[in-house]
Short mmCIF file of C-alpha atoms in Angstrom, two decimals:
data_model
loop_
_atom_site.label_atom_id
_atom_site.label_comp_id
_atom_site.label_asym_id
_atom_site.label_seq_id
_atom_site.Cartn_x
_atom_site.Cartn_y
_atom_site.Cartn_z
CA UNK Q 789 -16.67 52.08 20.64
CA UNK Q 790 -19.45 48.56 20.11
CA UNK Q 791 -16.98 48.01 16.86
CA UNK Q 792 -13.54 47.92 18.70
CA UNK Q 793 -14.35 44.16 19.95
CA UNK Q 794 -15.17 43.48 16.13
CA UNK Q 795 -11.73 45.09 15.08
CA UNK Q 796 -10.16 42.98 17.96
CA UNK Q 797 -11.21 40.18 17.00
CA UNK Q 798 -10.31 41.17 13.38
CA UNK Q 799 -6.31 42.05 14.78
CA UNK Q 800 -6.10 38.28 17.02
CA UNK Q 801 -6.96 36.08 13.77
CA UNK Q 802 -4.55 38.14 11.24
CA UNK Q 803 -1.74 37.62 13.94
CA UNK Q 804 -2.68 33.99 14.64
CA UNK Q 805 -3.00 33.04 11.21
CA UNK Q 806 0.46 31.03 10.09
CA UNK Q 807 1.78 31.83 6.66
CA UNK Q 808 1.20 29.30 4.22
CA UNK Q 809 3.21 28.62 0.81
CA UNK Q 810 0.91 25.79 -1.42
CA UNK Q 811 3.60 24.20 -4.43
CA UNK Q 812 0.87 22.43 -6.29
CA UNK Q 813 2.33 21.82 -9.80
CA UNK Q 814 1.17 18.65 -11.35
CA UNK Q 815 -1.64 19.57 -14.36
CA UNK Q 816 -3.93 17.28 -13.46
CA UNK Q 817 -7.44 18.81 -12.26
CA UNK Q 818 -9.32 15.79 -10.15
CA UNK Q 819 -5.83 15.79 -8.31
CA UNK Q 820 -5.95 20.11 -7.70
CA UNK Q 821 -9.89 19.36 -6.40
CA UNK Q 822 -9.10 17.85 -4.15
CA UNK Q 823 -6.43 20.16 -2.57
CA UNK Q 824 -9.04 23.54 -3.42
CA UNK Q 825 -11.93 22.68 -0.49
CA UNK Q 826 -8.56 22.59 2.08
CA UNK Q 827 -6.87 25.70 0.62
CA UNK Q 828 -10.28 27.79 0.42
CA UNK Q 829 -10.77 27.20 4.98
CA UNK Q 830 -7.81 27.47 6.00
CA UNK Q 831 -7.94 30.93 3.85
CA UNK Q 832 -11.23 31.43 5.74
CA UNK Q 833 -9.74 30.93 9.20
CA UNK Q 834 -7.21 33.61 8.64
CA UNK Q 835 -4.37 32.29 7.87
CA UNK Q 836 -1.98 33.91 4.42
CA UNK Q 837 -1.79 30.84 1.16
CA UNK Q 838 -0.36 31.41 -0.73
CA UNK Q 839 -1.19 29.21 -3.96
CA UNK Q 840 1.29 28.26 -7.10
CA UNK Q 841 -0.42 25.96 -9.61
CA UNK Q 842 -2.29 25.69 -12.74
CA UNK Q 843 -5.45 26.07 -11.45
CA UNK Q 844 -5.97 29.58 -9.81
CA UNK Q 845 -9.47 30.97 -7.89
CA UNK Q 846 -11.47 32.65 -10.22
CA UNK Q 847 -12.91 34.59 -6.49
CA UNK Q 848 -9.71 34.55 -4.83
CA UNK Q 849 -10.38 34.70 -0.61
CA UNK Q 850 -8.53 38.34 0.72
CA UNK Q 851 -6.72 36.21 2.87
CA UNK Q 852 -5.39 34.17 -0.41
CA UNK Q 853 -2.29 35.01 -3.15
CA UNK Q 854 -2.27 33.28 -6.85
CA UNK Q 855 1.05 31.90 -8.72
CA UNK Q 856 -0.74 31.32 -11.34
CA UNK Q 857 1.47 28.40 -14.03
CA UNK Q 858 -1.83 28.81 -16.82
CA UNK Q 859 0.37 28.11 -19.76
CA UNK Q 860 3.46 26.55 -18.46
CA UNK Q 861 2.33 23.51 -19.61
CA UNK Q 862 -1.59 21.86 -20.72
CA UNK Q 863 -3.09 20.54 -18.80
CA UNK Q 864 -4.02 16.78 -17.67
CA UNK Q 865 -7.58 17.01 -18.90
CA UNK Q 866 -8.69 14.00 -21.17
CA UNK Q 867 -5.29 13.46 -22.29
CA UNK Q 868 -5.35 9.49 -22.38
CA UNK Q 869 -6.35 7.56 -24.55
CA UNK Q 870 -7.42 3.63 -23.54
CA UNK Q 871 -6.55 2.15 -26.76
CA UNK Q 872 -3.25 1.90 -25.37
CA UNK Q 873 -4.66 -0.77 -22.99
CA UNK Q 874 -6.06 -2.45 -25.47
CA UNK Q 875 -3.92 -5.55 -25.24
CA UNK Q 876 -3.65 -8.93 -25.05
CA UNK Q 877 -0.29 -9.74 -22.45
CA UNK Q 878 -0.18 -12.60 -20.22
CA UNK Q 879 1.23 -13.18 -16.86
CA UNK Q 880 2.45 -10.79 -15.01
CA UNK Q 881 3.86 -8.66 -17.49
CA UNK Q 882 0.20 -7.53 -17.56
CA UNK Q 883 0.29 -5.33 -14.55
CA UNK Q 884 3.84 -3.70 -16.59
CA UNK Q 885 1.41 -3.24 -19.66
CA UNK Q 886 0.72 1.06 -18.33
CA UNK Q 887 4.70 2.05 -17.81
CA UNK Q 888 4.63 3.72 -21.18
CA UNK Q 889 2.38 5.59 -20.14
CA UNK Q 890 3.46 6.14 -16.67
CA UNK Q 891 7.07 7.52 -18.41
CA UNK Q 892 5.02 9.32 -20.54
CA UNK Q 893 3.23 11.38 -17.93
CA UNK Q 894 7.11 11.67 -15.44
CA UNK Q 895 8.71 12.86 -18.66
CA UNK Q 896 5.92 15.57 -18.69
CA UNK Q 897 6.40 16.26 -15.94
CA UNK Q 898 10.47 16.30 -15.86
CA UNK Q 899 9.82 18.95 -19.14
CA UNK Q 900 8.29 20.78 -16.43
CA UNK Q 901 10.17 20.48 -13.53
CA UNK Q 902 12.85 22.55 -16.20
CA UNK Q 903 10.40 25.06 -16.83
CA UNK Q 904 9.57 25.91 -13.31
CA UNK Q 905 12.62 26.35 -12.19
CA UNK Q 906 13.56 28.84 -15.22
CA UNK Q 907 9.99 30.40 -15.51
CA UNK Q 908 10.14 34.29 -14.59
CA UNK Q 909 6.23 33.74 -12.52
CA UNK Q 910 8.64 31.23 -10.26
CA UNK Q 911 11.47 32.51 -9.17
CA UNK Q 912 10.63 34.35 -5.76
CA UNK Q 913 10.37 30.26 -4.34
CA UNK Q 914 13.15 29.79 -6.55
CA UNK Q 915 15.73 32.31 -4.35
CA UNK Q 916 13.79 31.24 -1.49
CA UNK Q 917 11.99 34.33 -1.61
CA UNK Q 918 8.96 35.47 1.79
CA UNK Q 919 8.45 34.54 5.59
CA UNK Q 920 6.33 30.99 5.18
CA UNK Q 921 6.13 28.86 8.34
CA UNK Q 922 4.74 26.04 6.29
CA UNK Q 923 4.60 24.18 3.06
CA UNK Q 924 2.44 22.83 1.95
CA UNK Q 925 3.97 19.58 -1.44
CA UNK Q 926 1.80 17.61 -3.35
CA UNK Q 927 3.35 13.71 -3.31
CA UNK Q 928 2.79 12.43 -6.17
CA UNK Q 929 5.41 11.18 -8.65
CA UNK Q 930 7.25 14.00 -9.15
CA UNK Q 931 9.47 15.30 -6.56
CA UNK Q 932 10.57 18.14 -7.82
CA UNK Q 933 9.05 20.93 -5.36
CA UNK Q 934 11.30 18.94 -2.79
CA UNK Q 935 14.45 20.49 -3.94
CA UNK Q 936 12.17 23.22 -3.01
CA UNK Q 937 11.15 23.17 0.08
CA UNK Q 938 14.49 22.28 1.57
CA UNK Q 939 15.31 25.40 0.50
CA UNK Q 940 13.19 27.36 2.29
CA UNK Q 941 13.95 24.28 4.90
CA UNK Q 942 10.52 24.86 7.33
CA UNK Q 943 8.36 22.28 8.22
CA UNK Q 944 5.83 20.18 4.92
CA UNK Q 945 3.04 18.61 4.72
CA UNK Q 946 2.75 15.96 2.28
CA UNK Q 947 -0.82 16.12 0.09
CA UNK Q 948 -1.72 12.61 -2.07
CA UNK Q 949 -4.85 12.89 -3.48
CA UNK Q 950 -5.29 9.46 -4.84
CA UNK Q 951 -4.33 5.58 -3.25
CA UNK Q 952 -1.03 5.79 -1.33
CA UNK Q 953 2.01 6.09 -3.67
CA UNK Q 954 5.26 2.69 -3.97
CA UNK Q 955 7.48 5.16 -2.54
CA UNK Q 956 5.24 6.92 0.64
CA UNK Q 957 5.62 4.24 3.30
CA UNK Q 958 8.92 4.25 2.78
CA UNK Q 959 9.27 7.17 3.15
CA UNK Q 960 6.69 7.52 6.50
CA UNK Q 961 8.46 3.66 8.12
CA UNK Q 962 5.22 2.55 6.87
CA UNK Q 963 5.31 -1.44 6.51
CA UNK Q 964 5.77 -2.34 2.43
CA UNK Q 965 5.45 -5.88 2.61
CA UNK Q 966 4.55 -7.65 0.02
CA UNK Q 967 3.13 -9.82 1.30
CA UNK Q 968 0.13 -8.52 3.16
CA UNK Q 969 0.17 -5.02 1.59
CA UNK Q 970 -1.19 -4.71 -1.81
CA UNK Q 971 0.94 -1.99 -4.98
CA UNK Q 972 -1.76 -0.02 -5.57
CA UNK Q 973 -1.44 -0.84 -9.82
CA UNK Q 974 -2.24 -4.67 -8.49
CA UNK Q 975 -6.02 -5.70 -8.90
CA UNK Q 976 -5.54 -6.98 -5.44
CA UNK Q 977 -6.71 -6.68 -1.48
CA UNK Q 978 -4.47 -7.82 1.20
CA UNK Q 979 -6.18 -11.13 1.33
CA UNK Q 980 -4.02 -13.01 -1.32
CA UNK Q 981 -3.13 -16.49 -2.44
CA UNK Q 982 0.83 -17.49 -3.15
CA UNK Q 983 1.16 -16.20 -6.81
CA UNK Q 984 -0.67 -13.37 -6.33
CA UNK Q 985 2.06 -12.66 -3.70
CA UNK Q 986 4.61 -13.15 -5.66
CA UNK Q 987 2.97 -11.01 -9.05
CA UNK Q 988 2.59 -8.31 -5.57
CA UNK Q 989 6.45 -8.56 -4.63
CA UNK Q 990 7.85 -8.67 -8.87
CA UNK Q 991 5.59 -5.44 -9.23
CA UNK Q 992 6.45 -3.80 -5.83
CA UNK Q 993 10.51 -4.31 -6.78
CA UNK Q 994 10.24 -3.30 -10.47
CA UNK Q 995 8.17 -0.28 -9.90
CA UNK Q 996 10.32 1.35 -7.21
CA UNK Q 997 13.94 0.47 -9.85
CA UNK Q 998 11.49 1.77 -12.78
CA UNK Q 999 10.88 4.99 -10.85
CA UNK Q 1000 14.53 5.72 -8.81
CA UNK Q 1001 16.03 4.86 -12.87
CA UNK Q 1002 13.40 6.89 -15.12
CA UNK Q 1003 12.56 9.62 -12.34
CA UNK Q 1004 13.89 10.38 -9.49
CA UNK Q 1005 17.70 10.24 -10.61
CA UNK Q 1006 16.85 12.69 -13.75
CA UNK Q 1007 14.60 15.38 -10.86
CA UNK Q 1008 17.98 14.88 -8.81
CA UNK Q 1009 20.31 15.88 -11.28
CA UNK Q 1010 17.29 19.29 -12.58
CA UNK Q 1011 17.39 19.67 -9.16
CA UNK Q 1012 21.30 19.93 -8.36
CA UNK Q 1013 21.46 22.37 -11.90
CA UNK Q 1014 19.43 25.38 -10.15
CA UNK Q 1015 20.18 24.81 -6.25
CA UNK Q 1016 24.05 22.51 -6.79
CA UNK Q 1017 24.05 19.40 -4.53
CA UNK Q 1018 21.44 18.31 -2.66
CA UNK Q 1019 20.87 15.11 0.01
CA UNK Q 1020 18.42 13.03 -2.05
CA UNK Q 1021 15.16 13.97 -2.93
CA UNK Q 1022 14.06 10.57 -1.18
CA UNK Q 1023 15.26 11.46 1.90
CA UNK Q 1024 14.93 14.75 1.91
CA UNK Q 1025 10.76 13.21 0.85
CA UNK Q 1026 11.73 11.80 4.84
CA UNK Q 1027 11.52 15.02 6.32
CA UNK Q 1028 7.89 15.55 5.92
CA UNK Q 1029 5.74 16.32 9.00
CA UNK Q 1030 2.51 14.97 7.49
CA UNK Q 1031 1.43 13.38 4.98
CA UNK Q 1032 -3.09 14.16 4.28
CA UNK Q 1033 -3.93 11.55 1.79
CA UNK Q 1034 -7.65 10.82 -0.22
CA UNK Q 1035 -8.30 7.48 1.08
CA UNK Q 1036 -10.39 5.85 3.89
CA UNK Q 1037 -10.09 2.81 5.48
CA UNK Q 1038 -13.71 1.63 4.56
CA UNK Q 1039 -13.00 1.78 1.06
CA UNK Q 1040 -9.53 1.96 0.46
CA UNK Q 1041 -8.20 -1.33 2.77
CA UNK Q 1042 -6.80 -1.25 5.70
CA UNK Q 1043 -3.38 -0.32 6.21
CA UNK Q 1044 -0.37 -0.19 9.30
CA UNK Q 1045 0.20 3.62 8.58
CA UNK Q 1046 1.72 6.17 11.33
CA UNK Q 1047 0.13 8.99 12.67
CA UNK Q 1048 1.86 11.24 9.84
CA UNK Q 1049 -0.14 9.71 7.12
CA UNK Q 1050 -3.40 10.43 8.27
CA UNK Q 1051 -6.72 9.68 6.28
CA UNK Q 1052 -8.85 12.28 5.06
CA UNK Q 1053 -11.13 10.36 1.83
CA UNK Q 1054 -13.79 12.60 1.36
CA UNK Q 1055 -12.42 16.20 2.07
CA UNK Q 1056 -13.42 17.34 -1.79
CA UNK Q 1057 -16.57 17.71 -0.67
CA UNK Q 1058 -16.90 20.22 2.33
CA UNK Q 1059 -18.99 22.21 1.90
CA UNK Q 1060 -20.09 21.27 -1.49
CA UNK Q 1061 -21.78 23.50 -2.71
CA UNK Q 1062 -24.85 22.16 -5.11
CA UNK Q 1063 -25.25 23.41 -8.40
CA UNK Q 1064 -28.53 22.72 -10.46
CA UNK Q 1065 -29.40 20.93 -12.93
CA UNK Q 1066 -29.88 22.01 -16.54
CA UNK Q 1067 -33.28 21.94 -16.47
CA UNK Q 1068 -33.90 19.79 -20.22
CA UNK Q 1069 -31.15 17.92 -18.17
CA UNK Q 1070 -33.72 17.44 -14.69
CA UNK Q 1071 -36.93 16.70 -16.72
CA UNK Q 1072 -34.87 14.19 -18.58
CA UNK Q 1073 -33.55 12.30 -15.53
CA UNK Q 1074 -36.63 12.54 -13.59
CA UNK Q 1075 -39.07 11.14 -15.92
CA UNK Q 1076 -36.81 7.73 -15.60
CA UNK Q 1077 -38.66 5.84 -14.27
CA UNK Q 1078 -36.93 2.48 -13.59
CA UNK Q 1079 -33.91 5.41 -12.11
CA UNK Q 1080 -30.63 5.93 -14.92
CA UNK Q 1081 -26.99 5.26 -14.38
CA UNK Q 1082 -23.98 7.80 -15.24
CA UNK Q 1083 -21.51 6.31 -17.16
CA UNK Q 1084 -17.97 8.54 -16.51
CA UNK Q 1085 -14.18 7.67 -17.04
CA UNK Q 1086 -12.87 11.12 -15.55
CA UNK Q 1087 -11.49 14.36 -16.29
CA UNK Q 1088 -8.20 12.48 -17.60
CA UNK Q 1089 -8.95 9.70 -19.08
CA UNK Q 1090 -10.90 10.57 -22.77
CA UNK Q 1091 -13.57 8.22 -22.73
CA UNK Q 1092 -13.78 8.45 -26.40
CA UNK Q 1093 -11.35 6.18 -27.04
CA UNK Q 1094 -12.53 3.12 -25.76
CA UNK Q 1095 -12.33 0.33 -27.88
CA UNK Q 1096 -14.74 0.42 -31.06
CA UNK Q 1097 -15.65 -2.95 -29.96
CA UNK Q 1098 -16.53 -2.22 -26.57
CA UNK Q 1099 -18.15 1.03 -27.01
CA UNK Q 1100 -20.91 -1.74 -29.77
CA UNK Q 1101 -20.79 -4.09 -27.07
CA UNK Q 1102 -22.18 -1.41 -24.14
CA UNK Q 1103 -24.84 0.07 -26.38
CA UNK Q 1104 -26.16 -3.09 -27.32
CA UNK Q 1105 -26.64 -4.15 -23.28
CA UNK Q 1106 -27.80 -0.54 -22.71
CA UNK Q 1107 -30.44 -0.91 -25.48
CA UNK Q 1108 -32.33 -3.23 -23.60
CA UNK Q 1109 -31.96 -2.07 -19.62
CA UNK Q 1110 -35.05 0.05 -18.80
CA UNK Q 1111 -33.25 2.51 -17.48
CA UNK Q 1112 -31.48 5.67 -18.88
CA UNK Q 1113 -28.05 5.87 -19.37
CA UNK Q 1114 -26.05 9.29 -19.00
CA UNK Q 1115 -22.71 8.73 -20.47
CA UNK Q 1116 -19.20 10.94 -20.87
CA UNK Q 1117 -18.37 11.60 -25.12
CA UNK Q 1118 -16.00 13.92 -26.33
CA UNK Q 1119 -16.69 13.32 -29.36
CA UNK Q 1120 -19.56 13.48 -31.98
CA UNK Q 1121 -21.99 11.00 -34.43
CA UNK Q 1122 -22.48 8.25 -32.30
CA UNK Q 1123 -26.31 5.59 -33.26
CA UNK Q 1124 -26.73 5.59 -30.51
CA UNK Q 1125 -30.92 4.27 -28.44
CA UNK Q 1126 -33.71 5.80 -26.95
CA UNK Q 1127 -32.48 6.03 -23.36
CA UNK Q 1128 -28.90 6.93 -23.94
CA UNK Q 1129 -28.47 10.39 -23.57
CA UNK Q 1130 -24.12 11.79 -24.44
CA UNK Q 1131 -22.36 14.81 -22.89
CA UNK Q 1132 -19.33 16.22 -22.66
CA UNK Q 1133 -19.34 16.70 -19.71
CA UNK Q 1134 -21.29 15.86 -16.94
CA UNK Q 1135 -21.84 17.14 -13.00
CA UNK Q 1136 -20.86 13.93 -11.52
CA UNK Q 1137 -20.93 14.82 -8.13
CA UNK Q 1138 -24.86 16.13 -8.61
CA UNK Q 1139 -26.22 13.39 -10.70
CA UNK Q 1140 -24.85 10.71 -7.95
CA UNK Q 1141 -26.44 12.45 -5.64
CA UNK Q 1142 -30.04 12.40 -7.38
CA UNK Q 1143 -33.25 10.16 -5.54
CA UNK Q 1144 -33.18 8.31 -9.24
CA UNK Q 1145 -30.00 7.22 -10.03
CA UNK Q 1146 -29.09 3.54 -9.43
CA UNK Q 1147 -25.55 3.12 -10.82
CA UNK Q 1148 -22.59 3.95 -11.97
CA UNK Q 1149 -20.13 3.21 -14.16
CA UNK Q 1150 -16.78 3.96 -13.59
CA UNK Q 1151 -12.74 3.81 -13.71
CA UNK Q 1152 -12.77 3.62 -9.93
CA UNK Q 1153 -10.56 7.12 -9.85
CA UNK Q 1154 -10.05 7.85 -6.40
CA UNK Q 1155 -12.73 11.32 -6.38
CA UNK Q 1156 -14.92 9.09 -8.46
CA UNK Q 1157 -14.91 6.23 -5.93
CA UNK Q 1158 -15.65 8.56 -2.80
CA UNK Q 1159 -18.04 10.39 -4.54
CA UNK Q 1160 -19.98 6.98 -5.04
CA UNK Q 1161 -19.57 5.88 -1.67
CA UNK Q 1162 -20.92 9.25 -0.88
CA UNK Q 1163 -23.59 8.93 -2.36
CA UNK Q 1164 -24.14 5.19 -2.21
CA UNK Q 1165 -24.64 4.27 -5.48
CA UNK Q 1166 -22.71 0.95 -6.52
CA UNK Q 1167 -20.60 0.98 -9.30
CA UNK Q 1168 -19.18 -0.74 -12.14
CA UNK Q 1169 -15.70 -0.71 -12.27
CA UNK Q 1170 -13.63 -1.16 -15.04
CA UNK Q 1171 -10.13 0.08 -13.96
CA UNK Q 1172 -7.92 1.33 -16.36
CA UNK Q 1173 -3.78 3.03 -15.14
CA UNK Q 1174 -2.65 3.54 -12.17
CA UNK Q 1175 -4.49 3.58 -8.48
CA UNK Q 1176 -7.78 2.24 -10.70
CA UNK Q 1177 -7.12 -1.71 -10.46
CA UNK Q 1178 -6.11 -1.24 -6.00
CA UNK Q 1179 -9.42 0.49 -5.28
CA UNK Q 1180 -11.29 -1.34 -8.21
CA UNK Q 1181 -10.26 -3.60 -5.77
CA UNK Q 1182 -10.98 -2.81 -2.11
CA UNK Q 1183 -14.79 -1.34 -3.80
CA UNK Q 1184 -15.41 -4.80 -4.75
CA UNK Q 1185 -14.60 -6.47 -1.22
CA UNK Q 1186 -15.68 -3.01 0.42
CA UNK Q 1187 -19.37 -4.04 -1.54
CA UNK Q 1188 -19.47 -0.99 -3.19
CA UNK Q 1189 -19.00 -2.34 -6.91
CA UNK Q 1190 -18.45 -5.11 -9.60
CA UNK Q 1191 -15.57 -4.85 -11.55
CA UNK Q 1192 -14.53 -5.59 -15.34
CA UNK Q 1193 -10.89 -5.41 -16.51
CA UNK Q 1194 -10.94 -3.43 -19.92
CA UNK Q 1195 -9.87 -6.88 -22.01
CA UNK Q 1196 -11.83 -8.99 -20.43
CA UNK Q 1197 -14.80 -6.63 -22.13
CA UNK Q 1198 -17.55 -7.94 -23.93
CA UNK Q 1199 -21.41 -8.61 -24.05
CA UNK Q 1200 -22.18 -10.82 -22.32
CA UNK Q 1201 -19.77 -9.62 -19.75
CA UNK Q 1202 -20.50 -6.09 -19.57
CA UNK Q 1203 -24.25 -6.87 -19.03
CA UNK Q 1204 -23.54 -9.84 -16.10
CA UNK Q 1205 -22.00 -7.18 -13.93
CA UNK Q 1206 -23.90 -3.90 -14.55
CA UNK Q 1207 -26.93 -6.84 -13.60
CA UNK Q 1208 -25.28 -7.35 -10.31
CA UNK Q 1209 -25.04 -3.70 -10.11
CA UNK Q 1210 -28.44 -3.16 -10.38
CA UNK Q 1211 -29.42 -6.04 -8.42
CA UNK Q 1212 -31.48 -4.33 -5.16
CA UNK Q 1213 -29.15 -6.41 -2.36
CA UNK Q 1214 -25.90 -3.99 -4.49
CA UNK Q 1215 -28.15 -1.85 -3.47
CA UNK Q 1216 -28.61 -1.75 0.30
CA UNK Q 1217 -25.13 -2.50 0.22
CA UNK Q 1218 -23.75 0.78 -1.16
CA UNK Q 1219 -26.56 2.58 1.05
CA UNK Q 1220 -25.32 0.86 4.12
CA UNK Q 1221 -21.47 0.87 3.53
CA UNK Q 1222 -21.92 5.01 3.06
CA UNK Q 1223 -23.20 5.47 6.28
CA UNK Q 1224 -19.96 3.53 7.56
CA UNK Q 1225 -18.11 5.70 5.30
CA UNK Q 1226 -19.97 9.12 6.41
CA UNK Q 1227 -19.85 7.70 9.88
CA UNK Q 1228 -16.60 10.02 12.01
CA UNK Q 1229 -15.36 10.91 14.55
CA UNK Q 1230 -14.28 13.93 13.20
CA UNK Q 1231 -14.71 16.06 9.94
CA UNK Q 1232 -11.58 15.03 7.14
CA UNK Q 1233 -11.59 18.62 6.60
CA UNK Q 1234 -11.78 19.12 10.53
CA UNK Q 1235 -8.51 16.57 10.12
CA UNK Q 1236 -6.51 18.09 7.87
CA UNK Q 1237 -5.66 21.23 9.31
CA UNK Q 1238 -5.76 21.22 13.26
CA UNK Q 1239 -2.48 18.43 11.53
CA UNK Q 1240 -1.37 22.07 9.46
CA UNK Q 1241 -2.41 23.91 12.15
CA UNK Q 1242 0.05 22.19 14.77
CA UNK Q 1243 3.12 21.67 11.20
CA UNK Q 1244 3.13 25.24 10.89
CA UNK Q 1245 2.58 26.14 15.72
CA UNK Q 1246 5.46 22.99 16.63
CA UNK Q 1247 7.53 24.24 13.86
CA UNK Q 1248 7.14 20.55 12.40
CA UNK Q 1249 6.02 17.07 14.10
CA UNK Q 1250 8.41 13.64 14.37
CA UNK Q 1251 5.12 11.43 13.85
CA UNK Q 1252 7.03 9.51 11.57
CA UNK Q 1253 8.18 5.87 12.54
CA UNK Q 1254 12.13 5.72 12.29
CA UNK Q 1255 12.26 2.58 10.19
CA UNK Q 1256 11.93 5.45 7.72
CA UNK Q 1257 16.24 5.30 8.02
CA UNK Q 1258 17.00 1.69 7.45
CA UNK Q 1259 17.13 0.22 3.65
CA UNK Q 1260 15.56 -3.39 3.08
CA UNK Q 1261 17.66 -6.12 3.89
CA UNK Q 1262 17.54 -4.26 7.36
CA UNK Q 1263 13.47 -4.29 7.48
CA UNK Q 1264 13.64 -7.33 6.51
CA UNK Q 1265 16.26 -8.47 8.99
CA UNK Q 1266 18.69 -9.94 6.65
CA UNK Q 1267 22.02 -8.50 7.85
CA UNK Q 1268 20.86 -9.96 11.20
CA UNK Q 1269 19.77 -13.63 9.89
CA UNK Q 1270 23.23 -13.26 7.52
CA UNK Q 1271 25.25 -12.20 10.48
CA UNK Q 1272 24.23 -14.93 13.21
CA UNK Q 1273 24.92 -17.24 9.77
CA UNK Q 1274 28.07 -16.44 9.45
CA UNK Q 1275 28.38 -16.79 12.85
CA UNK Q 1276 27.92 -20.71 12.86
CA UNK Q 1277 29.88 -20.95 9.87
CA UNK Q 1278 32.82 -19.83 11.89
CA UNK Q 1279 31.78 -21.21 14.13
CA UNK Q 1280 31.24 -24.51 13.00
CA UNK Q 1281 34.64 -23.94 11.05
CA UNK Q 1282 36.68 -23.55 13.66
CA UNK Q 1283 34.71 -26.96 16.17
CA UNK Q 1284 36.25 -28.11 12.51
CA UNK Q 1285 39.40 -27.93 11.95
CA UNK Q 1286 40.27 -28.23 16.07
CA UNK Q 1287 39.28 -31.48 15.30
CA UNK Q 1288 41.16 -31.98 12.53
CA UNK Q 1289 44.26 -30.41 14.55
CA UNK Q 1290 44.20 -32.65 17.74
CA UNK Q 1291 41.97 -35.68 16.72
CA UNK Q 1292 44.09 -37.91 18.54
CA UNK Q 1293 44.21 -36.43 21.71
CA UNK Q 1294 40.41 -35.91 21.63
CA UNK Q 1295 39.97 -39.50 21.02
CA UNK Q 1296 42.48 -40.46 23.82
CA UNK Q 1297 39.64 -38.43 25.73
CA UNK Q 1298 37.06 -40.07 25.00
CA UNK Q 1299 38.53 -44.15 24.54
CA UNK Q 1300 41.17 -43.17 27.75
#
């Protein structure tokens, strides 16, 4: 008889749970690492999930159904070659240097979109089969899945693993005034000089035009071949109830955000299971009397493509340090100082949280930056592409990082920057920032789950401002200014015309 309460609770849980479809077809490992803990937590809380991704869970929850896309495209792991960025540019042109690489990634996503729409494993979603209460969909540099969101006609929650993208403000009605809102690809914060504001405006409009021509128009045509006439993908994106963003204002800078944009920075660390370090590696770092440094460019960039001149300069500096260095390097045959050790893959967070870790050399990717601030470890940021430039600039302003652009990496510059990072004062500031970052009124996971469940409960939320329906001319009130100018011109012209026509009568009345 005592089993009945347990059975009743189980039945209630199943009845209250929502059916959730997660469309996550981007083959980037670091992106999925942000979303995976949320998916697991939703399943743990009784919701039934259908997860479409390139990274199916090896031990899926009973509430979770995996739809594997493995084999439809290569995974985006160590695909960025740093020699593509080792060039000399002058002026604001340097901020567009990674457009060819990003365009290539966008073209791969477009090709993937076509493959998915024709794939047998994807047919049920193209046909909008299944009864779902909510769709989780990544908002990145592809809007392919928005066609399916429109097809299902159910509320959606957007997921962003990186900093706020250029197109996000227009979707939620948030200000993106280039006078004080820096573009994510620029090494700037919201404090800008006149020249920086000028560059920021050019880059903002340049990237918007590029995104429209290189991605959105093409995806619109691909989707309409499959589904027929659709609203503009940009307009479908504006219907998202909530967008969960992997940022936090203490580290990524303050933005004016409507309630629909929810910061959940650090969500991928929720209930993180710390894996034991290999015995030999653990012994090597614990024997480092002056501590050790972690050096990694993340999962997307192939670290061993670092220009040879930069690698030589870095190794000369390492040889003079008392600290030991663990370096993620995928190639063989590099002559190393005694205090440097290479590994093809690093247990990064486990290393950063070790008591002997004193510094982190990183590309300033969103996950690496989050793990550094969580561990309270200062870093030397060498940004390569995308949001890494903005991430690094904000981390420097917060006191967590020193920044060294790749093209400026020389032996002298690298040593000077690393010495600052290793300074005791910077380590103290990193610990303080870590405490501020962790001190939140609500755990990021609870915050994310709350908004997902609220969206499903009320069948959609309207928490974005109606500014999202205005174009740039209307937002800047240029139409109002033009109207007032036209009124003044017409009124002035009318006065002149009347004066000319009635000049004699007017003069007679004046001098009478």
